[in-house]
Amino acid sequence: MIHDLVIVGGGPAGLAAAIYAGRAKLEGFILEKMSPGGQVLITDLVENYPGFPEGITGFELVEKLSAHAQKFGFGVENGEVQKIEVEGENFNLILTDDRTITSKTVIVATGATHRRLGVEGEEKLTGRGVSYCATCDGPFFRDQVVAVVGGGDSAVQEAIFLTKFAKKVFLIHRRDELRAIKILQERAFSNEKIEFIWDSIVEAIEGKDQVESIRIFNKKSGEVTDLPVDGVFIFIGIEPVTGFVRDLVKTDERGFIKTDEWMRTSVKGIYAAGDCRRKPLLQIVTAVAEGATAAYAVEHDLS
Ligand code: NAP
């Protein structure tokens, strides 16, 4: 069977695209490798999604988006795309379990994943004190000391979240100024449990079976110190999940997919929306808008 549309990825962009595709009576489904939600699922509280002045938990927002997509009949199937091959005017999506799905159009909404520091001890101690998800692992560090690495929205937001559990949170940033939005900065600066370590680079994460300390290099003083901590949370930015289409569609040097304002990529019939797309503002509100636009473009282009 040749489908009208397959949406790869069930985060906010994919789910919003599904709502619009369902209402347009397009045939197809979302292909998701885990359960729908994406990065939002591991966000404790979403404070800046319009219409929720009190904030909404990531989990609840995903539940609402999924229910909304289901209401219009655009379902979710399980599967991970390994690569996409062009066959005439259609696309063959080759899945990791060797299944092939053929569709006239594809919306790539695979989002992004966390970047790794790439230092000694990081890989070995992942899941043993090294984490990339405060919502998932924060409760394990009740009354303990943790370090957060990074200076963007994620690092600062998650450092604040971690103070609910940890007795002390060191925020280690490579410069002397945060990148995070001002409201988060103000909250972090006034939080007594957070101590900032500026101009510093984490050189190694140390510990036998569990994180015991981190080795920090201060760029200004040249000093190297060992800081005892029980956990390290790394939030140093994201990488797009676009490896499976990088040979097919045009991306920037970091792998974010380039599109026009209709979300059309360089290949006719393939669209991109959300965090996997090159754009100035990576937010849930922009992801859902792009998902809607992409589904609208599919409907327009197919007819
Ligand atoms: P980000 O904005 O790219 O910030 C990454 C931070 O990590 C920067 O402070 C950067 O330092 C630092 N960094 C990068 N590579 C590093 C390395 N190798 N070693 C040490 N530090 C390193 O990433 P993000 O905070 O994950 O956010 C990703 C996107 O999601 C952003 O667009 C953000 O606005 C959005 N987001 C929004 C919210 C919200 O609205 N509440 C929450 C989370 C995320 P420099 O500053 O020196 O470059």
mmCIF file of C-alpha atoms and ligand atoms in Angstrom:
data_model
loop_
_atom_site.group_PDB
_atom_site.id
_atom_site.type_symbol
_atom_site.label_atom_id
_atom_site.label_comp_id
_atom_site.label_asym_id
_atom_site.label_seq_id
_atom_site.Cartn_x
_atom_site.Cartn_y
_atom_site.Cartn_z
ATOM 1 C CA MET A 1 0.000 0.000 0.000
ATOM 2 C CA ILE A 2 1.164 3.529 -0.717
ATOM 3 C CA HIS A 3 0.253 5.930 2.048
ATOM 4 C CA ASP A 4 -0.503 9.637 1.589
ATOM 5 C CA LEU A 5 1.609 10.780 4.512
ATOM 6 C CA VAL A 6 3.914 9.265 7.100
ATOM 7 C CA ILE A 7 5.042 11.536 9.924
ATOM 8 C CA VAL A 8 8.337 10.362 11.372
ATOM 9 C CA GLY A 9 8.455 11.272 15.070
ATOM 10 C CA GLY A 10 5.673 11.788 17.603
ATOM 11 C CA GLY A 11 6.823 14.837 19.555
ATOM 12 C CA PRO A 12 4.843 18.097 19.562
ATOM 13 C CA ALA A 13 5.670 18.831 15.897
ATOM 14 C CA GLY A 14 4.586 15.365 14.747
ATOM 15 C CA LEU A 15 1.449 15.350 16.895
ATOM 16 C CA ALA A 16 0.405 18.809 15.695
ATOM 17 C CA ALA A 17 0.998 17.707 12.091
ATOM 18 C CA ALA A 18 -1.210 14.670 12.812
ATOM 19 C CA ILE A 19 -4.056 16.869 14.096
ATOM 20 C CA TYR A 20 -3.980 18.918 10.900
ATOM 21 C CA ALA A 21 -3.508 15.873 8.651
ATOM 22 C CA GLY A 22 -6.411 14.073 10.356
ATOM 23 C CA ARG A 23 -8.725 17.048 9.918
ATOM 24 C CA ALA A 24 -7.695 17.278 6.261
ATOM 25 C CA LYS A 25 -8.648 13.593 5.948
ATOM 26 C CA LEU A 26 -5.188 12.624 4.778
ATOM 27 C CA GLU A 27 -4.486 8.914 5.045
ATOM 28 C CA GLY A 28 -1.410 7.863 7.013
ATOM 29 C CA PHE A 29 0.071 7.669 10.491
ATOM 30 C CA ILE A 30 2.838 8.780 12.812
ATOM 31 C CA LEU A 31 5.821 6.463 13.005
ATOM 32 C CA GLU A 32 7.372 6.652 16.478
ATOM 33 C CA LYS A 33 10.211 4.549 17.858
ATOM 34 C CA MET A 34 9.114 4.785 21.496
ATOM 35 C CA SER A 35 5.971 6.370 22.882
ATOM 36 C CA PRO A 36 4.826 9.783 21.603
ATOM 37 C CA GLY A 37 6.097 12.886 23.348
ATOM 38 C CA GLY A 38 9.738 13.427 22.539
ATOM 39 C CA GLN A 39 11.847 15.663 24.746
ATOM 40 C CA VAL A 40 8.782 17.314 26.298
ATOM 41 C CA LEU A 41 7.997 14.071 28.052
ATOM 42 C CA ILE A 42 11.058 14.525 30.256
ATOM 43 C CA THR A 43 10.329 18.172 31.036
ATOM 44 C CA ASP A 44 8.959 18.708 34.511
ATOM 45 C CA LEU A 45 6.975 21.886 33.963
ATOM 46 C CA VAL A 46 6.348 23.719 30.697
ATOM 47 C CA GLU A 47 5.850 27.354 31.639
ATOM 48 C CA ASN A 48 5.810 29.100 28.291
ATOM 49 C CA TYR A 49 3.253 27.219 26.211
ATOM 50 C CA PRO A 50 0.477 29.726 25.487
ATOM 51 C CA GLY A 51 -2.836 29.093 27.179
ATOM 52 C CA PHE A 52 -1.434 27.528 30.349
ATOM 53 C CA PRO A 53 -0.593 30.473 32.643
ATOM 54 C CA GLU A 54 0.000 28.142 35.599
ATOM 55 C CA GLY A 55 2.254 25.922 33.490
ATOM 56 C CA ILE A 56 1.572 22.348 32.470
ATOM 57 C CA THR A 57 3.668 19.242 33.066
ATOM 58 C CA GLY A 58 5.405 17.834 29.994
ATOM 59 C CA PHE A 59 3.577 14.553 30.550
ATOM 60 C CA GLU A 60 0.148 16.201 30.655
ATOM 61 C CA LEU A 61 0.825 18.289 27.562
ATOM 62 C CA VAL A 62 1.859 15.188 25.614
ATOM 63 C CA GLU A 63 -1.282 13.366 26.789
ATOM 64 C CA LYS A 64 -3.439 16.234 25.558
ATOM 65 C CA LEU A 65 -1.635 16.485 22.209
ATOM 66 C CA SER A 66 -1.861 12.707 21.663
ATOM 67 C CA ALA A 67 -5.568 12.607 22.526
ATOM 68 C CA HIS A 68 -6.147 15.556 20.206
ATOM 69 C CA ALA A 69 -4.385 13.805 17.289
ATOM 70 C CA GLN A 70 -6.275 10.558 17.957
ATOM 71 C CA LYS A 71 -9.588 12.405 17.938
ATOM 72 C CA PHE A 72 -9.064 13.182 14.253
ATOM 73 C CA GLY A 73 -8.117 9.642 13.375
ATOM 74 C CA PHE A 74 -4.431 9.981 12.624
ATOM 75 C CA GLY A 75 -2.881 7.091 14.535
ATOM 76 C CA VAL A 76 0.559 6.140 15.792
ATOM 77 C CA GLU A 77 2.542 3.063 14.746
ATOM 78 C CA ASN A 78 5.760 1.795 16.243
ATOM 79 C CA GLY A 79 8.914 1.756 14.193
ATOM 80 C CA GLU A 80 12.295 3.389 13.740
ATOM 81 C CA VAL A 81 13.349 4.630 10.327
ATOM 82 C CA GLN A 82 16.854 3.655 9.283
ATOM 83 C CA LYS A 83 16.846 5.341 5.895
ATOM 84 C CA ILE A 84 14.573 6.749 3.229
ATOM 85 C CA GLU A 85 14.909 5.743 -0.421
ATOM 86 C CA VAL A 86 13.325 7.544 -3.334
ATOM 87 C CA GLU A 87 11.331 5.391 -5.737
ATOM 88 C CA GLY A 88 9.797 7.393 -8.544
ATOM 89 C CA GLU A 89 7.503 9.926 -6.899
ATOM 90 C CA ASN A 90 7.240 7.905 -3.675
ATOM 91 C CA PHE A 91 9.449 7.232 -0.676
ATOM 92 C CA ASN A 92 10.390 3.905 0.826
ATOM 93 C CA LEU A 93 10.993 4.164 4.539
ATOM 94 C CA ILE A 94 13.271 1.318 5.561
ATOM 95 C CA LEU A 95 12.808 0.494 9.245
ATOM 96 C CA THR A 96 15.388 -0.957 11.600
ATOM 97 C CA ASP A 97 13.328 -4.170 11.799
ATOM 98 C CA ASP A 98 13.611 -4.449 7.978
ATOM 99 C CA ARG A 99 10.004 -3.512 7.262
ATOM 100 C CA THR A 100 9.464 -1.097 4.372
ATOM 101 C CA ILE A 101 6.715 1.511 4.363
ATOM 102 C CA THR A 102 5.907 3.414 1.190
ATOM 103 C CA SER A 103 4.426 6.876 1.209
ATOM 104 C CA LYS A 104 3.779 9.725 -1.195
ATOM 105 C CA THR A 105 4.958 12.272 1.375
ATOM 106 C CA VAL A 106 6.973 12.298 4.588
ATOM 107 C CA ILE A 107 7.151 14.845 7.400
ATOM 108 C CA VAL A 108 10.391 14.487 9.339
ATOM 109 C CA ALA A 109 9.645 15.514 12.929
ATOM 110 C CA THR A 110 12.333 13.541 14.722
ATOM 111 C CA GLY A 111 13.434 16.362 17.013
ATOM 112 C CA ALA A 112 16.762 16.435 18.750
ATOM 113 C CA THR A 113 18.690 14.644 21.426
ATOM 114 C CA HIS A 114 21.150 15.748 24.124
ATOM 115 C CA ARG A 115 24.776 16.412 23.298
ATOM 116 C CA ARG A 116 27.483 14.599 25.233
ATOM 117 C CA LEU A 117 30.467 16.240 26.863
ATOM 118 C CA GLY A 118 32.855 13.630 25.527
ATOM 119 C CA VAL A 119 35.081 13.546 28.621
ATOM 120 C CA GLU A 120 36.739 10.707 30.472
ATOM 121 C CA GLY A 121 34.322 8.807 32.709
ATOM 122 C CA GLU A 122 31.141 10.156 31.090
ATOM 123 C CA GLU A 123 30.190 7.027 29.207
ATOM 124 C CA LYS A 124 31.255 4.604 31.921
ATOM 125 C CA LEU A 125 29.282 6.431 34.606
ATOM 126 C CA THR A 126 26.126 7.175 32.590
ATOM 127 C CA GLY A 127 23.270 5.811 34.665
ATOM 128 C CA ARG A 128 25.650 5.669 37.644
ATOM 129 C CA GLY A 129 25.437 9.317 38.543
ATOM 130 C CA VAL A 130 25.793 10.845 35.089
ATOM 131 C CA SER A 131 22.409 11.867 33.691
ATOM 132 C CA TYR A 132 20.838 13.888 30.883
ATOM 133 C CA CYS A 133 17.360 13.967 32.438
ATOM 134 C CA ALA A 134 16.633 15.734 35.722
ATOM 135 C CA THR A 135 12.952 14.751 35.705
ATOM 136 C CA CYS A 136 13.883 11.073 35.419
ATOM 137 C CA ASP A 137 16.833 10.949 37.819
ATOM 138 C CA GLY A 138 16.529 13.989 40.114
ATOM 139 C CA PRO A 139 14.628 12.116 42.867
ATOM 140 C CA PHE A 140 17.590 9.713 43.273
ATOM 141 C CA PHE A 141 19.706 12.604 44.584
ATOM 142 C CA ARG A 142 17.665 13.599 47.627
ATOM 143 C CA ASP A 143 19.928 15.443 50.125
ATOM 144 C CA GLN A 144 22.949 14.835 47.930
ATOM 145 C CA VAL A 145 25.297 17.133 46.020
ATOM 146 C CA VAL A 146 25.024 17.374 42.240
ATOM 147 C CA ALA A 147 26.662 19.336 39.451
ATOM 148 C CA VAL A 148 24.883 20.687 36.383
ATOM 149 C CA VAL A 149 26.984 21.431 33.310
ATOM 150 C CA GLY A 150 25.874 24.111 30.827
ATOM 151 C CA GLY A 151 24.550 27.658 30.796
ATOM 152 C CA GLY A 152 21.471 27.551 28.521
ATOM 153 C CA ASP A 153 17.752 27.316 29.317
ATOM 154 C CA SER A 154 17.944 23.579 29.940
ATOM 155 C CA ALA A 155 20.875 23.732 32.373
ATOM 156 C CA VAL A 156 19.415 26.583 34.396
ATOM 157 C CA GLN A 157 15.831 25.276 34.404
ATOM 158 C CA GLU A 158 16.948 21.797 35.416
ATOM 159 C CA ALA A 159 19.366 23.126 38.068
ATOM 160 C CA ILE A 160 16.419 24.929 39.677
ATOM 161 C CA PHE A 161 14.324 21.745 39.432
ATOM 162 C CA LEU A 162 17.105 19.697 41.046
ATOM 163 C CA THR A 163 17.100 21.941 44.139
ATOM 164 C CA LYS A 164 13.797 20.251 45.034
ATOM 165 C CA PHE A 165 15.822 17.154 45.860
ATOM 166 C CA ALA A 166 19.530 17.886 46.169
ATOM 167 C CA LYS A 167 20.940 19.783 49.124
ATOM 168 C CA LYS A 168 23.411 21.578 46.852
ATOM 169 C CA VAL A 169 23.599 22.164 43.095
ATOM 170 C CA PHE A 170 26.798 23.425 41.467
ATOM 171 C CA LEU A 171 26.161 24.995 38.076
ATOM 172 C CA ILE A 172 29.340 24.804 36.028
ATOM 173 C CA HIS A 173 29.531 27.040 32.989
ATOM 174 C CA ARG A 174 32.386 27.600 30.565
ATOM 175 C CA ARG A 175 31.885 31.396 30.488
ATOM 176 C CA ASP A 176 31.103 34.081 33.088
ATOM 177 C CA GLU A 177 27.634 34.790 31.723
ATOM 178 C CA LEU A 178 24.622 32.532 31.251
ATOM 179 C CA ARG A 179 22.932 31.998 27.898
ATOM 180 C CA ALA A 180 19.565 31.185 29.538
ATOM 181 C CA ILE A 181 16.600 33.557 29.335
ATOM 182 C CA LYS A 182 16.561 36.284 32.022
ATOM 183 C CA ILE A 183 13.617 35.002 34.087
ATOM 184 C CA LEU A 184 15.413 31.681 34.618
ATOM 185 C CA GLN A 185 18.679 33.453 35.443
ATOM 186 C CA GLU A 186 16.972 35.561 38.132
ATOM 187 C CA ARG A 187 15.393 32.491 39.702
ATOM 188 C CA ALA A 188 18.697 30.638 39.722
ATOM 189 C CA PHE A 189 20.650 33.587 41.174
ATOM 190 C CA SER A 190 18.174 33.915 44.027
ATOM 191 C CA ASN A 191 18.162 30.197 44.795
ATOM 192 C CA GLU A 192 20.404 29.613 47.812
ATOM 193 C CA LYS A 193 21.043 25.980 46.954
ATOM 194 C CA ILE A 194 22.680 26.857 43.616
ATOM 195 C CA GLU A 195 26.355 27.796 43.529
ATOM 196 C CA PHE A 196 27.860 28.974 40.249
ATOM 197 C CA ILE A 197 31.269 27.901 39.069
ATOM 198 C CA TRP A 198 32.189 30.231 36.211
ATOM 199 C CA ASP A 199 34.746 30.039 33.400
ATOM 200 C CA SER A 200 35.187 26.366 34.036
ATOM 201 C CA ILE A 201 35.393 23.247 31.968
ATOM 202 C CA VAL A 202 34.682 19.741 33.192
ATOM 203 C CA GLU A 203 37.708 17.691 32.181
ATOM 204 C CA ALA A 204 36.753 14.330 33.685
ATOM 205 C CA ILE A 205 34.072 12.580 35.678
ATOM 206 C CA GLU A 206 35.587 10.337 38.299
ATOM 207 C CA GLY A 207 34.362 7.401 40.351
ATOM 208 C CA LYS A 208 34.804 3.661 40.579
ATOM 209 C CA ASP A 209 31.240 2.364 40.246
ATOM 210 C CA GLN A 210 29.405 5.610 40.894
ATOM 211 C CA VAL A 211 30.207 9.287 40.338
ATOM 212 C CA GLU A 212 32.435 10.524 43.158
ATOM 213 C CA SER A 213 33.888 13.756 41.821
ATOM 214 C CA ILE A 214 34.541 15.873 38.769
ATOM 215 C CA ARG A 215 37.783 17.441 37.616
ATOM 216 C CA ILE A 216 37.330 21.084 36.709
ATOM 217 C CA PHE A 217 39.715 23.388 34.877
ATOM 218 C CA ASN A 218 39.320 27.114 35.466
ATOM 219 C CA LYS A 219 40.111 28.894 32.200
ATOM 220 C CA LYS A 220 40.975 32.204 33.883
ATOM 221 C CA SER A 221 43.148 31.051 36.789
ATOM 222 C CA GLY A 222 44.448 27.882 35.159
ATOM 223 C CA GLU A 223 43.599 26.032 38.373
ATOM 224 C CA VAL A 224 42.474 22.388 38.297
ATOM 225 C CA THR A 225 40.213 21.200 41.139
ATOM 226 C CA ASP A 226 38.470 17.998 42.095
ATOM 227 C CA LEU A 227 34.934 18.723 43.192
ATOM 228 C CA PRO A 228 33.220 15.936 45.158
ATOM 229 C CA VAL A 229 29.692 15.356 43.821
ATOM 230 C CA ASP A 230 27.197 12.474 43.820
ATOM 231 C CA GLY A 231 25.744 13.219 40.407
ATOM 232 C CA VAL A 232 26.414 15.146 37.199
ATOM 233 C CA PHE A 233 23.620 16.416 34.966
ATOM 234 C CA ILE A 234 24.762 17.426 31.496
ATOM 235 C CA PHE A 235 22.773 20.024 29.519
ATOM 236 C CA ILE A 236 25.123 21.412 26.911
ATOM 237 C CA GLY A 237 22.764 21.653 23.973
ATOM 238 C CA ILE A 238 21.146 19.375 21.491
ATOM 239 C CA GLU A 239 21.836 17.569 18.236
ATOM 240 C CA PRO A 240 19.199 16.993 15.573
ATOM 241 C CA VAL A 241 18.071 13.405 14.957
ATOM 242 C CA THR A 242 18.519 13.549 11.203
ATOM 243 C CA GLY A 243 21.208 10.966 10.433
ATOM 244 C CA PHE A 244 18.741 8.880 8.406
ATOM 245 C CA VAL A 245 18.043 11.708 5.927
ATOM 246 C CA ARG A 246 21.347 13.559 5.917
ATOM 247 C CA ASP A 247 22.333 12.137 2.507
ATOM 248 C CA LEU A 248 18.938 12.961 1.072
ATOM 249 C CA VAL A 249 17.841 16.454 2.139
ATOM 250 C CA LYS A 250 19.905 19.603 2.586
ATOM 251 C CA THR A 251 20.987 20.342 6.154
ATOM 252 C CA ASP A 252 23.243 22.897 7.779
ATOM 253 C CA GLU A 253 26.683 21.912 9.049
ATOM 254 C CA ARG A 254 25.215 20.641 12.347
ATOM 255 C CA GLY A 255 22.609 18.476 10.603
ATOM 256 C CA PHE A 256 19.518 20.671 11.118
ATOM 257 C CA ILE A 257 17.255 20.318 8.061
ATOM 258 C CA LYS A 258 16.818 23.366 5.862
ATOM 259 C CA THR A 259 13.268 24.132 4.690
ATOM 260 C CA ASP A 260 11.290 26.927 3.105
ATOM 261 C CA GLU A 261 8.412 28.615 4.913
ATOM 262 C CA TRP A 262 6.063 25.780 3.887
ATOM 263 C CA MET A 263 8.427 23.350 5.673
ATOM 264 C CA ARG A 264 9.396 21.814 2.322
ATOM 265 C CA THR A 265 12.911 20.395 2.268
ATOM 266 C CA SER A 266 15.201 20.273 -0.760
ATOM 267 C CA VAL A 267 13.462 17.033 -1.829
ATOM 268 C CA LYS A 268 9.932 17.360 -3.210
ATOM 269 C CA GLY A 269 7.560 15.374 -0.992
ATOM 270 C CA ILE A 270 9.710 15.509 2.149
ATOM 271 C CA TYR A 271 8.941 18.125 4.803
ATOM 272 C CA ALA A 272 10.520 18.875 8.176
ATOM 273 C CA ALA A 273 9.115 20.380 11.384
ATOM 274 C CA GLY A 274 10.239 20.935 14.961
ATOM 275 C CA ASP A 275 13.652 20.751 16.602
ATOM 276 C CA CYS A 276 15.222 18.796 13.709
ATOM 277 C CA ARG A 277 14.698 21.841 11.481
ATOM 278 C CA ARG A 278 17.075 24.785 11.181
ATOM 279 C CA LYS A 279 15.420 27.805 12.778
ATOM 280 C CA PRO A 280 16.061 30.566 15.298
ATOM 281 C CA LEU A 281 13.703 29.493 18.108
ATOM 282 C CA LEU A 282 13.511 25.922 19.369
ATOM 283 C CA GLN A 283 10.346 25.833 21.433
ATOM 284 C CA ILE A 284 7.207 23.701 21.706
ATOM 285 C CA VAL A 285 5.168 26.603 20.379
ATOM 286 C CA THR A 286 7.272 26.825 17.195
ATOM 287 C CA ALA A 287 7.345 23.028 16.799
ATOM 288 C CA VAL A 288 3.550 22.745 16.792
ATOM 289 C CA ALA A 289 3.221 25.680 14.388
ATOM 290 C CA GLU A 290 5.666 24.036 11.989
ATOM 291 C CA GLY A 291 3.870 20.685 12.282
ATOM 292 C CA ALA A 292 0.602 22.372 11.324
ATOM 293 C CA THR A 293 2.266 24.188 8.422
ATOM 294 C CA ALA A 294 3.917 21.014 7.145
ATOM 295 C CA ALA A 295 0.607 19.082 7.152
ATOM 296 C CA TYR A 296 -1.075 21.977 5.386
ATOM 297 C CA ALA A 297 1.692 21.967 2.758
ATOM 298 C CA VAL A 298 1.276 18.198 2.252
ATOM 299 C CA GLU A 299 -2.453 18.595 1.704
ATOM 300 C CA HIS A 300 -1.846 21.508 -0.678
ATOM 301 C CA ASP A 301 0.888 19.723 -2.638
ATOM 302 C CA LEU A 302 -0.969 16.390 -2.917
ATOM 303 C CA SER A 303 -4.073 18.041 -4.259
HETATM 304 P P1 NAP B 1 21.723 25.702 24.312
HETATM 305 O O1 NAP B 1 20.764 26.852 24.388
HETATM 306 O O2 NAP B 1 22.409 25.420 23.038
HETATM 307 O O3 NAP B 1 22.804 25.932 25.454
HETATM 308 C C1 NAP B 1 23.871 25.043 25.615
HETATM 309 C C2 NAP B 1 24.737 25.517 26.772
HETATM 310 O O4 NAP B 1 25.772 24.569 26.981
HETATM 311 C C3 NAP B 1 25.401 26.871 26.493
HETATM 312 O O5 NAP B 1 25.426 27.639 27.666
HETATM 313 C C4 NAP B 1 26.800 26.462 26.053
HETATM 314 O O6 NAP B 1 27.799 27.393 26.408
HETATM 315 C C5 NAP B 1 27.047 25.202 26.846
HETATM 316 N N1 NAP B 1 27.920 24.266 26.127
HETATM 317 C C6 NAP B 1 27.847 23.855 24.841
HETATM 318 N N2 NAP B 1 28.803 22.965 24.573
HETATM 319 C C7 NAP B 1 29.520 22.819 25.702
HETATM 320 C C8 NAP B 1 30.650 22.034 26.049
HETATM 321 N N3 NAP B 1 31.221 21.219 25.177
HETATM 322 N N4 NAP B 1 31.114 22.143 27.309
HETATM 323 C C9 NAP B 1 30.518 22.956 28.199
HETATM 324 N N5 NAP B 1 29.460 23.719 27.946
HETATM 325 C C10 NAP B 1 28.968 23.647 26.705
HETATM 326 O O7 NAP B 1 21.034 24.315 24.714
HETATM 327 P P2 NAP B 1 19.834 23.945 25.719
HETATM 328 O O8 NAP B 1 19.921 24.725 26.979
HETATM 329 O O9 NAP B 1 19.820 22.474 25.789
HETATM 330 O O10 NAP B 1 18.559 24.406 24.922
HETATM 331 C C11 NAP B 1 18.278 23.887 23.617
HETATM 332 C C12 NAP B 1 17.119 24.665 23.022
HETATM 333 O O11 NAP B 1 15.917 24.364 23.735
HETATM 334 C C13 NAP B 1 17.324 26.175 23.141
HETATM 335 O O12 NAP B 1 16.822 26.775 21.976
HETATM 336 C C14 NAP B 1 16.508 26.556 24.348
HETATM 337 O O13 NAP B 1 16.037 27.878 24.296
HETATM 338 C C15 NAP B 1 15.369 25.543 24.276
HETATM 339 N N6 NAP B 1 14.837 25.299 25.638
HETATM 340 C C16 NAP B 1 13.888 26.139 26.102
HETATM 341 C C17 NAP B 1 13.392 25.981 27.382
HETATM 342 C C18 NAP B 1 12.331 26.922 27.879
HETATM 343 O O14 NAP B 1 11.808 27.682 27.086
HETATM 344 N N7 NAP B 1 12.020 26.917 29.143
HETATM 345 C C19 NAP B 1 13.869 24.970 28.204
HETATM 346 C C20 NAP B 1 14.856 24.137 27.704
HETATM 347 C C21 NAP B 1 15.344 24.321 26.429
HETATM 348 P P3 NAP B 1 27.884 28.844 25.716
HETATM 349 O O15 NAP B 1 26.778 29.643 26.301
HETATM 350 O O16 NAP B 1 29.245 29.312 26.083
HETATM 351 O O17 NAP B 1 27.729 28.585 24.244
#
